[in-house]
Amino acid sequence: MMDKWINNNTISKILALAVAVLLWGMVHLDTGTPSSTLTVSYNNKVIDNVGIQASGLDDSKYVLSTMDTDHVKMEVRGQRSVLTSFFADNYQAKLNLNGLGAGTKTLSLEPDLPDGVELVSMTPNRVTVTIEEKQTKSFNVSIVPKGNPDGGLQLGKPVIAPQTVKVTLPKSQLSTVTTVQGAVNTDGISEKFEQKRVKLKAYNKKGQELTGAVIEPSTVSVEIPVTQQAKSVPVKIVYAGELPDGLALSKVNANVKEAAVYASQDVLSSLSSYVTATLDLSQFTEAGTRTVQANLAAPSGSDKIEPGSIQIQVTVVPSNEVTDTERTLSGIPIVLQGAGDKATTTVTAPVGKTMDVTVKGPQDMVNNLTNDDISLVADVSGLAAGQHEVTLKVGLPKYITQAGNAGQLKATVNIESPSTPAVTNPNSENEPNPSGSGEKGQERPQEGQGSQGGDSDAKTGDNAAAEDKTNPHNGADSSANGTSENSQP
């Protein structure tokens, strides 16, 4: 059936006519459509702060140090759809520095625009630049520890490798470099600090970092030793308790004479001149020689003390077998006590503000005494302004006594209040002026006569000395102990 249709000439003609009409209609419909769909809309756009991109400079020799502006304003044109598809970062102004050397130059800028965008204007279109030559100089490296190590520890000198580095900067900046340093964190460390790569920075004299500096090498290896801060101080034996009746100390020997105190620098600076070990005498009940252990008292604020304890060899003998010996210690300082806050108190005699003290006691104990074991105190509590002779209080260790005229050491002190001038003549207070009129015709008593005023019992230094020579109780110790007055029998 289908074969008959295809072979029929009439049917073929009809089909050919239908296809021809269809093609004609399609062509005429396209060409007859209005041309408004092919019209393109163009707009202008202003872009502020377009960055300038410099290139081509030989960075190994030169640096672009200044440029009178780092951005330009562009006006561009293009299809609206194109303009809206790009951001400000897609626009640049190119600055070609290829082949340029040191100096100041004015150069043209070249716009770098996205595809489909045209430049209308660019402001400015030229820039002035300054190019500087780079220079290199060697500097020593310093390391700055930040933070404190554990208590009682002290940082040693850093070991740096390498010790010198090269810094490259423009000539104008290189001259401002004062230090090249790295910082390390040493807070709380308790052992040797080690860090293989410590980053370095260059600084000027104001402590400001020069960020453009090229440092070669840029890192160093650092080692910082850690040591304990310590102070060596004498060991002093103090006594507690009492020996039984009939016994006495003969010898006391410690196996350690000094101890090391570990502490911060502030504590060590304020540390007293010795540390103590307490020997309890009540543990000795019979004569003989024993070795006992006594702990050392760690000073307040210290971290530790080495050794923590000492061995003390103690010899106890019957009291009737003890042989005392005497010894004079020179240059014991006089300490003032009871001076008011508003008064100025000074020791005027002896001139050196020290005295010699003769002591006696068991030979071994006496031989081990130091000046720190003895104190001389001038108590000026309650004394008015003026010059005074004060009997000194002598502080001695247990079982040590003052030899000779005990308790007769004296010193002259001057007390000056803010409203009272210093007394320059110690004998002026003996001048009588009973009327208080200040008459210059008043005569002073002749030598050997007593004063007529209230100080009739006072003696001058010469009179006291003369009286001492006639006192049968004064021995050789009185001269060794400085000026002294002995009570008459």
CSV table of C-alpha atoms in Angstrom, one decimal:
chain,number,residue,atom,x,y,z
A,1,MET,CA,0.0,0.0,0.0
A,2,MET,CA,2.8,2.4,1.0
A,3,ASP,CA,4.7,1.5,-2.1
A,4,LYS,CA,1.8,2.6,-4.2
A,5,TRP,CA,1.7,6.0,-2.5
A,6,ILE,CA,5.4,6.6,-3.0
A,7,ASN,CA,5.2,5.6,-6.6
A,8,ASN,CA,2.2,7.9,-7.2
A,9,ASN,CA,3.5,11.1,-8.9
A,10,THR,CA,0.7,13.2,-7.6
A,11,ILE,CA,1.4,12.4,-4.0
A,12,SER,CA,5.0,13.3,-4.4
A,13,LYS,CA,4.2,16.7,-5.9
A,14,ILE,CA,1.9,17.5,-3.1
A,15,LEU,CA,4.6,16.7,-0.4
A,16,ALA,CA,7.2,18.7,-2.2
A,17,LEU,CA,4.9,21.7,-2.3
A,18,ALA,CA,4.1,21.5,1.4
A,19,VAL,CA,7.9,21.4,2.3
A,20,ALA,CA,8.6,24.4,0.1
A,21,VAL,CA,5.8,26.5,1.7
A,22,LEU,CA,7.1,25.6,5.1
A,23,LEU,CA,10.7,26.7,4.3
A,24,TRP,CA,9.5,29.9,2.8
A,25,GLY,CA,7.5,30.8,5.9
A,26,MET,CA,10.4,30.2,8.2
A,27,VAL,CA,12.8,32.4,6.2
A,28,HIS,CA,10.4,35.3,6.0
A,29,LEU,CA,9.4,35.2,9.6
A,30,ASP,CA,13.2,35.6,10.7
A,31,THR,CA,14.0,38.5,8.3
A,32,GLY,CA,10.8,40.2,9.2
A,33,THR,CA,11.5,40.3,13.0
A,34,PRO,CA,12.4,43.9,14.2
A,35,SER,CA,16.3,44.4,14.8
A,36,SER,CA,15.8,45.8,18.4
A,37,THR,CA,17.2,42.5,19.9
A,38,LEU,CA,20.6,43.2,18.4
A,39,THR,CA,21.0,46.7,20.0
A,40,VAL,CA,23.8,46.7,22.7
A,41,SER,CA,23.8,49.2,25.7
A,42,TYR,CA,27.2,50.8,26.7
A,43,ASN,CA,27.8,52.6,30.0
A,44,ASN,CA,30.6,54.5,31.7
A,45,LYS,CA,31.9,53.6,35.2
A,46,VAL,CA,34.3,55.4,37.5
A,47,ILE,CA,36.6,53.3,39.7
A,48,ASP,CA,38.5,54.9,42.6
A,49,ASN,CA,41.6,53.6,44.3
A,50,VAL,CA,42.9,51.4,41.5
A,51,GLY,CA,46.2,50.0,42.7
A,52,ILE,CA,49.5,50.6,40.9
A,53,GLN,CA,51.5,47.5,40.3
A,54,ALA,CA,55.3,48.1,39.8
A,55,SER,CA,57.4,45.5,38.1
A,56,GLY,CA,60.7,45.0,36.4
A,57,LEU,CA,63.0,46.4,39.1
A,58,ASP,CA,66.2,44.4,39.9
A,59,ASP,CA,65.3,43.5,43.5
A,60,SER,CA,68.8,42.2,44.2
A,61,LYS,CA,70.3,45.7,43.8
A,62,TYR,CA,67.6,48.3,44.2
A,63,VAL,CA,64.4,49.0,46.1
A,64,LEU,CA,61.5,51.3,45.3
A,65,SER,CA,61.7,53.5,48.3
A,66,THR,CA,59.0,56.1,47.5
A,67,MET,CA,56.2,56.7,45.0
A,68,ASP,CA,54.2,59.9,45.1
A,69,THR,CA,50.9,57.9,44.9
A,70,ASP,CA,50.0,54.3,45.2
A,71,HIS,CA,46.6,54.5,43.5
A,72,VAL,CA,44.8,56.2,40.5
A,73,LYS,CA,41.2,56.9,39.5
A,74,MET,CA,39.9,55.3,36.2
A,75,GLU,CA,36.9,56.0,34.1
A,76,VAL,CA,36.1,53.1,31.8
A,77,ARG,CA,33.4,52.2,29.2
A,78,GLY,CA,31.8,48.9,28.3
A,79,GLN,CA,28.6,46.9,28.1
A,80,ARG,CA,26.6,47.1,31.3
A,81,SER,CA,26.7,43.3,31.7
A,82,VAL,CA,30.5,43.3,31.3
A,83,LEU,CA,31.1,46.3,33.7
A,84,THR,CA,28.9,44.7,36.4
A,85,SER,CA,30.7,41.4,36.2
A,86,PHE,CA,34.1,42.8,37.4
A,87,PHE,CA,35.3,44.2,40.7
A,88,ALA,CA,37.7,47.0,41.5
A,89,ASP,CA,40.5,44.4,42.0
A,90,ASN,CA,40.3,43.4,38.4
A,91,TYR,CA,41.6,46.8,37.3
A,92,GLN,CA,45.3,47.8,37.7
A,93,ALA,CA,47.7,50.5,36.6
A,94,LYS,CA,51.1,49.0,35.5
A,95,LEU,CA,54.4,50.7,36.3
A,96,ASN,CA,57.4,49.4,34.3
A,97,LEU,CA,60.7,49.8,36.2
A,98,ASN,CA,62.7,47.5,33.9
A,99,GLY,CA,66.3,48.6,33.5
A,100,LEU,CA,66.1,51.5,35.9
A,101,GLY,CA,68.8,52.4,38.5
A,102,ALA,CA,69.0,54.6,41.6
A,103,GLY,CA,67.5,58.0,41.4
A,104,THR,CA,64.2,59.9,41.2
A,105,LYS,CA,62.2,59.6,38.0
A,106,THR,CA,58.7,60.4,36.6
A,107,LEU,CA,57.1,57.5,34.7
A,108,SER,CA,54.0,56.9,32.7
A,109,LEU,CA,51.4,54.4,33.9
A,110,GLU,CA,49.7,51.7,31.6
A,111,PRO,CA,46.2,50.6,32.4
A,112,ASP,CA,45.5,46.9,32.8
A,113,LEU,CA,41.8,46.3,32.1
A,114,PRO,CA,39.5,43.3,31.8
A,115,ASP,CA,38.4,42.1,28.4
A,116,GLY,CA,35.6,44.1,26.9
A,117,VAL,CA,36.4,47.2,28.9
A,118,GLU,CA,37.8,50.4,27.4
A,119,LEU,CA,39.7,53.2,29.2
A,120,VAL,CA,38.1,56.7,29.1
A,121,SER,CA,40.6,58.4,31.4
A,122,MET,CA,43.1,57.7,34.2
A,123,THR,CA,44.1,60.3,36.9
A,124,PRO,CA,47.0,60.6,37.4
A,125,ASN,CA,48.6,58.9,34.4
A,126,ARG,CA,52.2,59.5,35.6
A,127,VAL,CA,53.9,59.0,38.9
A,128,THR,CA,57.3,60.1,40.4
A,129,VAL,CA,59.3,57.4,42.0
A,130,THR,CA,62.6,57.2,44.0
A,131,ILE,CA,64.8,54.2,43.6
A,132,GLU,CA,67.5,53.5,46.2
A,133,GLU,CA,70.5,51.2,46.0
A,134,LYS,CA,70.6,48.4,48.5
A,135,GLN,CA,73.6,48.0,50.8
A,136,THR,CA,74.7,45.2,53.1
A,137,LYS,CA,76.4,45.4,56.5
A,138,SER,CA,77.3,42.8,59.2
A,139,PHE,CA,75.9,43.1,62.7
A,140,ASN,CA,76.4,41.2,66.0
A,141,VAL,CA,73.4,39.2,67.2
A,142,SER,CA,72.0,39.7,70.6
A,143,ILE,CA,69.4,37.6,72.4
A,144,VAL,CA,66.7,39.0,74.7
A,145,PRO,CA,65.4,36.5,77.3
A,146,LYS,CA,61.7,37.1,78.2
A,147,GLY,CA,60.4,35.8,81.5
A,148,ASN,CA,62.0,34.6,84.7
A,149,PRO,CA,63.3,31.1,85.3
A,150,ASP,CA,62.3,29.1,88.4
A,151,GLY,CA,63.0,30.7,91.7
A,152,GLY,CA,66.7,30.8,92.7
A,153,LEU,CA,67.9,30.2,89.1
A,154,GLN,CA,69.9,32.6,87.1
A,155,LEU,CA,70.3,32.8,83.3
A,156,GLY,CA,73.9,32.7,82.0
A,157,LYS,CA,75.3,34.3,79.0
A,158,PRO,CA,73.6,33.1,75.8
A,159,VAL,CA,75.7,31.1,73.3
A,160,ILE,CA,74.7,32.2,69.8
A,161,ALA,CA,75.6,30.5,66.5
A,162,PRO,CA,76.3,32.3,64.2
A,163,GLN,CA,77.3,35.4,66.2
A,164,THR,CA,77.1,37.8,63.3
A,165,VAL,CA,74.6,38.2,60.4
A,166,LYS,CA,74.3,40.4,57.3
A,167,VAL,CA,71.6,43.0,57.0
A,168,THR,CA,70.5,44.4,53.6
A,169,LEU,CA,68.5,47.6,53.4
A,170,PRO,CA,68.3,50.8,51.4
A,171,LYS,CA,71.3,53.0,52.2
A,172,SER,CA,69.1,55.6,54.1
A,173,GLN,CA,67.7,52.9,56.4
A,174,LEU,CA,70.8,50.8,56.9
A,175,SER,CA,72.5,53.6,58.8
A,176,THR,CA,69.6,53.6,61.3
A,177,VAL,CA,70.1,50.0,62.3
A,178,THR,CA,71.4,49.7,65.9
A,179,THR,CA,70.7,46.1,66.9
A,180,VAL,CA,69.8,42.8,65.4
A,181,GLN,CA,68.2,40.6,68.0
A,182,GLY,CA,66.0,37.7,68.7
A,183,ALA,CA,63.7,37.0,71.6
A,184,VAL,CA,63.3,33.7,73.5
A,185,ASN,CA,60.8,32.7,76.2
A,186,THR,CA,62.7,31.7,79.4
A,187,ASP,CA,59.7,32.0,81.7
A,188,GLY,CA,59.7,29.1,84.3
A,189,ILE,CA,62.6,27.2,82.8
A,190,SER,CA,64.5,25.0,85.2
A,191,GLU,CA,67.3,23.7,83.0
A,192,LYS,CA,69.5,24.8,80.1
A,193,PHE,CA,67.6,26.6,77.4
A,194,GLU,CA,68.0,25.4,73.8
A,195,GLN,CA,66.3,26.6,70.6
A,196,LYS,CA,67.7,25.9,67.2
A,197,ARG,CA,65.8,28.5,65.1
A,198,VAL,CA,65.3,31.9,66.7
A,199,LYS,CA,64.0,34.5,64.3
A,200,LEU,CA,66.0,37.7,64.0
A,201,LYS,CA,64.7,41.3,63.6
A,202,ALA,CA,66.5,44.6,63.0
A,203,TYR,CA,65.8,47.6,65.2
A,204,ASN,CA,66.6,51.3,65.2
A,205,LYS,CA,67.7,53.3,68.2
A,206,LYS,CA,64.1,53.9,69.1
A,207,GLY,CA,63.4,50.2,69.3
A,208,GLN,CA,61.3,50.2,66.2
A,209,GLU,CA,61.5,47.2,63.9
A,210,LEU,CA,62.8,47.8,60.3
A,211,THR,CA,60.3,45.5,58.6
A,212,GLY,CA,62.0,45.7,55.2
A,213,ALA,CA,65.3,44.4,56.4
A,214,VAL,CA,66.7,41.3,54.7
A,215,ILE,CA,68.7,39.3,57.3
A,216,GLU,CA,71.0,36.5,56.3
A,217,PRO,CA,70.8,34.1,57.9
A,218,SER,CA,67.3,35.0,59.3
A,219,THR,CA,67.6,32.6,62.3
A,220,VAL,CA,70.2,31.5,64.7
A,221,SER,CA,70.7,28.7,67.3
A,222,VAL,CA,70.7,29.8,70.9
A,223,GLU,CA,71.7,28.0,74.1
A,224,ILE,CA,71.4,29.7,77.5
A,225,PRO,CA,72.9,28.0,80.6
A,226,VAL,CA,71.0,28.1,83.8
A,227,THR,CA,72.7,28.3,87.2
A,228,GLN,CA,71.4,28.7,90.7
A,229,GLN,CA,72.0,32.1,92.4
A,230,ALA,CA,73.7,31.4,95.6
A,231,LYS,CA,75.6,33.2,98.4
A,232,SER,CA,78.2,31.7,100.7
A,233,VAL,CA,77.7,32.7,104.3
A,234,PRO,CA,79.4,31.7,107.6
A,235,VAL,CA,77.7,29.1,109.8
A,236,LYS,CA,77.1,30.3,113.4
A,237,ILE,CA,76.3,27.9,116.2
A,238,VAL,CA,73.7,29.2,118.7
A,239,TYR,CA,72.8,27.4,121.9
A,240,ALA,CA,69.6,26.2,123.5
A,241,GLY,CA,69.0,24.6,126.8
A,242,GLU,CA,71.5,24.3,129.6
A,243,LEU,CA,74.2,21.8,130.7
A,244,PRO,CA,73.6,20.1,134.0
A,245,ASP,CA,75.3,21.6,137.0
A,246,GLY,CA,79.0,20.7,137.3
A,247,LEU,CA,79.5,20.4,133.5
A,248,ALA,CA,80.9,23.0,131.1
A,249,LEU,CA,81.6,23.2,127.4
A,250,SER,CA,85.2,22.7,126.4
A,251,LYS,CA,85.2,22.5,122.6
A,252,VAL,CA,82.6,22.9,119.9
A,253,ASN,CA,83.7,22.2,116.3
A,254,ALA,CA,81.5,22.1,113.3
A,255,ASN,CA,82.5,20.1,110.2
A,256,VAL,CA,81.2,23.0,108.0
A,257,LYS,CA,82.2,26.6,108.3
A,258,GLU,CA,80.2,28.0,105.5
A,259,ALA,CA,76.9,27.2,103.7
A,260,ALA,CA,75.4,28.2,100.3
A,261,VAL,CA,72.1,29.9,100.3
A,262,TYR,CA,70.1,29.7,97.1
A,263,ALA,CA,67.5,32.4,96.5
A,264,SER,CA,66.5,35.3,94.2
A,265,GLN,CA,68.9,38.2,93.9
A,266,ASP,CA,66.6,40.4,96.1
A,267,VAL,CA,66.7,37.9,99.0
A,268,LEU,CA,70.5,37.3,98.7
A,269,SER,CA,71.1,41.1,98.7
A,270,SER,CA,69.2,41.4,102.0
A,271,LEU,CA,70.7,38.3,103.6
A,272,SER,CA,72.3,38.6,107.0
A,273,SER,CA,75.9,37.8,107.4
A,274,TYR,CA,75.5,34.2,108.7
A,275,VAL,CA,73.2,31.3,109.0
A,276,THR,CA,72.6,29.5,112.3
A,277,ALA,CA,72.6,25.9,113.6
A,278,THR,CA,71.1,25.4,117.0
A,279,LEU,CA,72.9,23.1,119.5
A,280,ASP,CA,70.7,21.8,122.3
A,281,LEU,CA,72.9,21.5,125.3
A,282,SER,CA,70.2,19.7,127.3
A,283,GLN,CA,71.1,16.5,125.4
A,284,PHE,CA,74.5,16.3,127.1
A,285,THR,CA,74.2,14.7,130.5
A,286,GLU,CA,77.8,13.6,131.2
A,287,ALA,CA,81.3,14.6,130.4
A,288,GLY,CA,82.8,13.3,127.1
A,289,THR,CA,83.0,14.0,123.4
A,290,ARG,CA,80.0,13.5,121.1
A,291,THR,CA,79.2,14.3,117.5
A,292,VAL,CA,75.6,15.5,116.9
A,293,GLN,CA,73.7,16.6,113.9
A,294,ALA,CA,72.1,20.1,113.8
A,295,ASN,CA,69.9,21.5,111.0
A,296,LEU,CA,70.8,24.8,109.4
A,297,ALA,CA,68.1,27.4,109.5
A,298,ALA,CA,67.2,28.5,105.9
A,299,PRO,CA,66.8,32.3,105.7
A,300,SER,CA,63.3,33.5,105.0
A,301,GLY,CA,62.6,33.7,101.2
A,302,SER,CA,65.4,31.3,100.3
A,303,ASP,CA,64.8,28.3,98.1
A,304,LYS,CA,67.3,26.0,99.8
A,305,ILE,CA,70.5,25.9,101.8
A,306,GLU,CA,73.4,23.5,101.2
A,307,PRO,CA,74.2,21.6,103.3
A,308,GLY,CA,70.9,21.3,105.1
A,309,SER,CA,72.6,20.1,108.2
A,310,ILE,CA,76.0,20.0,109.8
A,311,GLN,CA,77.9,17.7,112.2
A,312,ILE,CA,79.0,19.3,115.5
A,313,GLN,CA,81.7,17.7,117.7
A,314,VAL,CA,81.0,18.7,121.3
A,315,THR,CA,83.4,18.2,124.2
A,316,VAL,CA,81.9,18.5,127.7
A,317,VAL,CA,84.1,18.4,130.8
A,318,PRO,CA,83.6,18.9,134.5
A,319,SER,CA,83.4,22.6,135.3
A,320,ASN,CA,86.6,22.5,137.4
A,321,GLU,CA,88.6,21.3,134.4
A,322,VAL,CA,87.7,24.2,132.1
A,323,THR,CA,90.5,26.6,131.3
A,324,ASP,CA,89.4,30.0,130.1
A,325,THR,CA,91.4,32.0,127.6
A,326,GLU,CA,91.2,35.6,126.6
A,327,ARG,CA,91.2,37.3,123.2
A,328,THR,CA,90.8,40.8,121.9
A,329,LEU,CA,88.7,41.4,118.8
A,330,SER,CA,89.3,44.7,117.1
A,331,GLY,CA,87.0,47.0,115.1
A,332,ILE,CA,83.6,46.0,116.6
A,333,PRO,CA,81.1,48.5,115.1
A,334,ILE,CA,78.9,50.6,117.4
A,335,VAL,CA,75.2,50.4,116.6
A,336,LEU,CA,72.7,53.1,117.7
A,337,GLN,CA,69.4,52.1,119.2
A,338,GLY,CA,66.4,54.2,120.2
A,339,ALA,CA,67.2,57.2,118.0
A,340,GLY,CA,64.1,59.1,117.1
A,341,ASP,CA,62.9,59.3,113.5
A,342,LYS,CA,63.2,63.1,113.4
A,343,ALA,CA,66.5,63.4,115.2
A,344,THR,CA,70.0,63.0,113.7
A,345,THR,CA,72.1,60.9,116.0
A,346,THR,CA,75.8,60.2,115.3
A,347,VAL,CA,78.7,58.6,117.2
A,348,THR,CA,81.3,61.3,117.6
A,349,ALA,CA,83.8,59.3,119.7
A,350,PRO,CA,85.5,57.0,119.1
A,351,VAL,CA,86.1,58.6,115.7
A,352,GLY,CA,86.1,55.3,113.8
A,353,LYS,CA,82.7,54.4,115.4
A,354,THR,CA,84.3,51.0,116.4
A,355,MET,CA,85.9,49.6,119.6
A,356,ASP,CA,88.0,46.7,120.6
A,357,VAL,CA,86.5,44.1,122.9
A,358,THR,CA,88.4,41.6,125.1
A,359,VAL,CA,86.5,38.4,125.8
A,360,LYS,CA,87.2,35.2,127.7
A,361,GLY,CA,85.8,31.7,127.7
A,362,PRO,CA,86.6,28.1,126.7
A,363,GLN,CA,89.6,28.2,124.4
A,364,ASP,CA,88.1,26.6,121.4
A,365,MET,CA,85.0,28.7,121.5
A,366,VAL,CA,87.0,31.9,122.0
A,367,ASN,CA,89.3,31.1,119.1
A,368,ASN,CA,86.3,30.5,116.7
A,369,LEU,CA,84.7,33.9,117.5
A,370,THR,CA,84.3,36.5,114.7
A,371,ASN,CA,83.3,40.2,114.9
A,372,ASP,CA,79.8,39.2,113.8
A,373,ASP,CA,79.4,37.3,117.1
A,374,ILE,CA,79.8,40.4,119.1
A,375,SER,CA,77.6,43.5,119.2
A,376,LEU,CA,78.1,47.0,120.7
A,377,VAL,CA,74.8,48.9,121.2
A,378,ALA,CA,74.5,52.5,122.2
A,379,ASP,CA,71.0,53.0,123.6
A,380,VAL,CA,70.0,56.7,123.2
A,381,SER,CA,66.3,56.2,124.1
A,382,GLY,CA,64.9,59.2,125.9
A,383,LEU,CA,68.0,61.4,125.5
A,384,ALA,CA,67.5,65.0,124.7
A,385,ALA,CA,69.3,66.9,121.9
A,386,GLY,CA,72.9,67.5,122.7
A,387,GLN,CA,76.1,65.5,123.4
A,388,HIS,CA,76.0,62.5,125.7
A,389,GLU,CA,78.3,59.8,126.9
A,390,VAL,CA,76.6,56.4,126.7
A,391,THR,CA,77.6,53.1,128.3
A,392,LEU,CA,77.6,50.5,125.6
A,393,LYS,CA,75.7,47.2,125.8
A,394,VAL,CA,78.0,44.3,124.9
A,395,GLY,CA,76.3,41.3,123.3
A,396,LEU,CA,78.3,38.0,123.5
A,397,PRO,CA,77.6,34.4,122.7
A,398,LYS,CA,76.6,32.0,125.4
A,399,TYR,CA,79.5,30.9,127.7
A,400,ILE,CA,81.6,33.9,126.5
A,401,THR,CA,82.1,36.8,128.8
A,402,GLN,CA,83.7,40.2,128.6
A,403,ALA,CA,87.2,40.2,130.2
A,404,GLY,CA,88.6,43.0,132.2
A,405,ASN,CA,86.3,45.9,133.3
A,406,ALA,CA,83.1,44.4,132.0
A,407,GLY,CA,80.4,46.8,131.0
A,408,GLN,CA,82.6,49.9,131.0
A,409,LEU,CA,82.8,50.6,127.3
A,410,LYS,CA,81.4,54.0,126.5
A,411,ALA,CA,80.9,56.1,123.4
A,412,THR,CA,80.0,59.8,122.8
A,413,VAL,CA,76.9,60.5,120.7
A,414,ASN,CA,75.5,63.7,119.4
A,415,ILE,CA,71.7,64.1,119.0
A,416,GLU,CA,70.6,66.9,116.7
A,417,SER,CA,66.9,67.7,116.3
A,418,PRO,CA,65.7,69.7,113.3
A,419,SER,CA,65.4,72.8,115.6
A,420,THR,CA,68.6,72.2,117.6
A,421,PRO,CA,72.1,72.9,116.2
A,422,ALA,CA,74.8,70.4,116.7
A,423,VAL,CA,77.0,70.8,119.8
A,424,THR,CA,80.5,71.5,118.6
A,425,ASN,CA,82.2,72.0,122.0
A,426,PRO,CA,81.5,69.3,124.5
A,427,ASN,CA,82.8,71.4,127.4
A,428,SER,CA,80.6,74.4,126.6
A,429,GLU,CA,77.8,73.0,128.8
A,430,ASN,CA,80.1,73.4,131.8
A,431,GLU,CA,80.3,77.2,131.5
A,432,PRO,CA,78.1,78.6,134.3
A,433,ASN,CA,75.5,81.2,133.6
A,434,PRO,CA,73.2,81.1,136.6
A,435,SER,CA,71.6,84.4,135.8
A,436,GLY,CA,70.8,83.4,132.3
A,437,SER,CA,71.7,87.0,131.2
A,438,GLY,CA,74.5,85.9,128.9
A,439,GLU,CA,77.0,88.3,130.5
A,440,LYS,CA,80.4,88.0,128.8
A,441,GLY,CA,82.2,89.0,132.1
A,442,GLN,CA,81.3,85.7,133.8
A,443,GLU,CA,84.5,83.9,134.6
A,444,ARG,CA,85.0,80.1,134.3
A,445,PRO,CA,86.2,78.2,137.3
A,446,GLN,CA,89.9,77.5,137.6
A,447,GLU,CA,91.3,74.1,136.8
A,448,GLY,CA,90.7,71.7,139.6
A,449,GLN,CA,87.6,73.6,140.9
A,450,GLY,CA,84.2,72.2,140.5
A,451,SER,CA,81.6,73.8,138.2
A,452,GLN,CA,79.1,76.0,139.9
A,453,GLY,CA,76.1,74.9,137.8
A,454,GLY,CA,73.9,71.9,137.8
A,455,ASP,CA,76.6,69.8,136.2
A,456,SER,CA,79.0,69.8,139.1
A,457,ASP,CA,79.4,66.1,139.1
A,458,ALA,CA,80.5,66.0,135.4
A,459,LYS,CA,84.1,65.2,134.6
A,460,THR,CA,86.1,66.2,131.6
A,461,GLY,CA,87.8,63.5,129.6
A,462,ASP,CA,91.2,64.5,131.1
A,463,ASN,CA,89.9,64.4,134.7
A,464,ALA,CA,88.3,61.0,134.1
A,465,ALA,CA,91.6,59.7,132.7
A,466,ALA,CA,93.5,61.0,135.6
A,467,GLU,CA,91.1,59.4,138.0
A,468,ASP,CA,91.4,56.1,136.1
A,469,LYS,CA,95.2,56.0,136.6
A,470,THR,CA,94.7,56.2,140.4
A,471,ASN,CA,92.1,53.4,140.5
A,472,PRO,CA,93.7,50.2,141.6
A,473,HIS,CA,90.9,48.2,140.0
A,474,ASN,CA,91.8,49.4,136.5
A,475,GLY,CA,93.9,46.9,134.6
A,476,ALA,CA,95.4,46.7,131.1
A,477,ASP,CA,92.0,45.9,129.7
A,478,SER,CA,90.7,49.4,130.3
A,479,SER,CA,93.0,50.9,127.8
A,480,ALA,CA,92.2,48.3,125.3
A,481,ASN,CA,88.5,48.9,125.6
A,482,GLY,CA,88.7,52.6,124.9
A,483,THR,CA,87.4,55.4,127.1
A,484,SER,CA,85.9,54.0,130.3
A,485,GLU,CA,84.9,55.0,133.8
A,486,ASN,CA,85.0,52.5,136.7
A,487,SER,CA,82.9,52.9,139.8
A,488,GLN,CA,84.9,53.6,142.9
A,489,PRO,CA,85.1,50.9,145.6
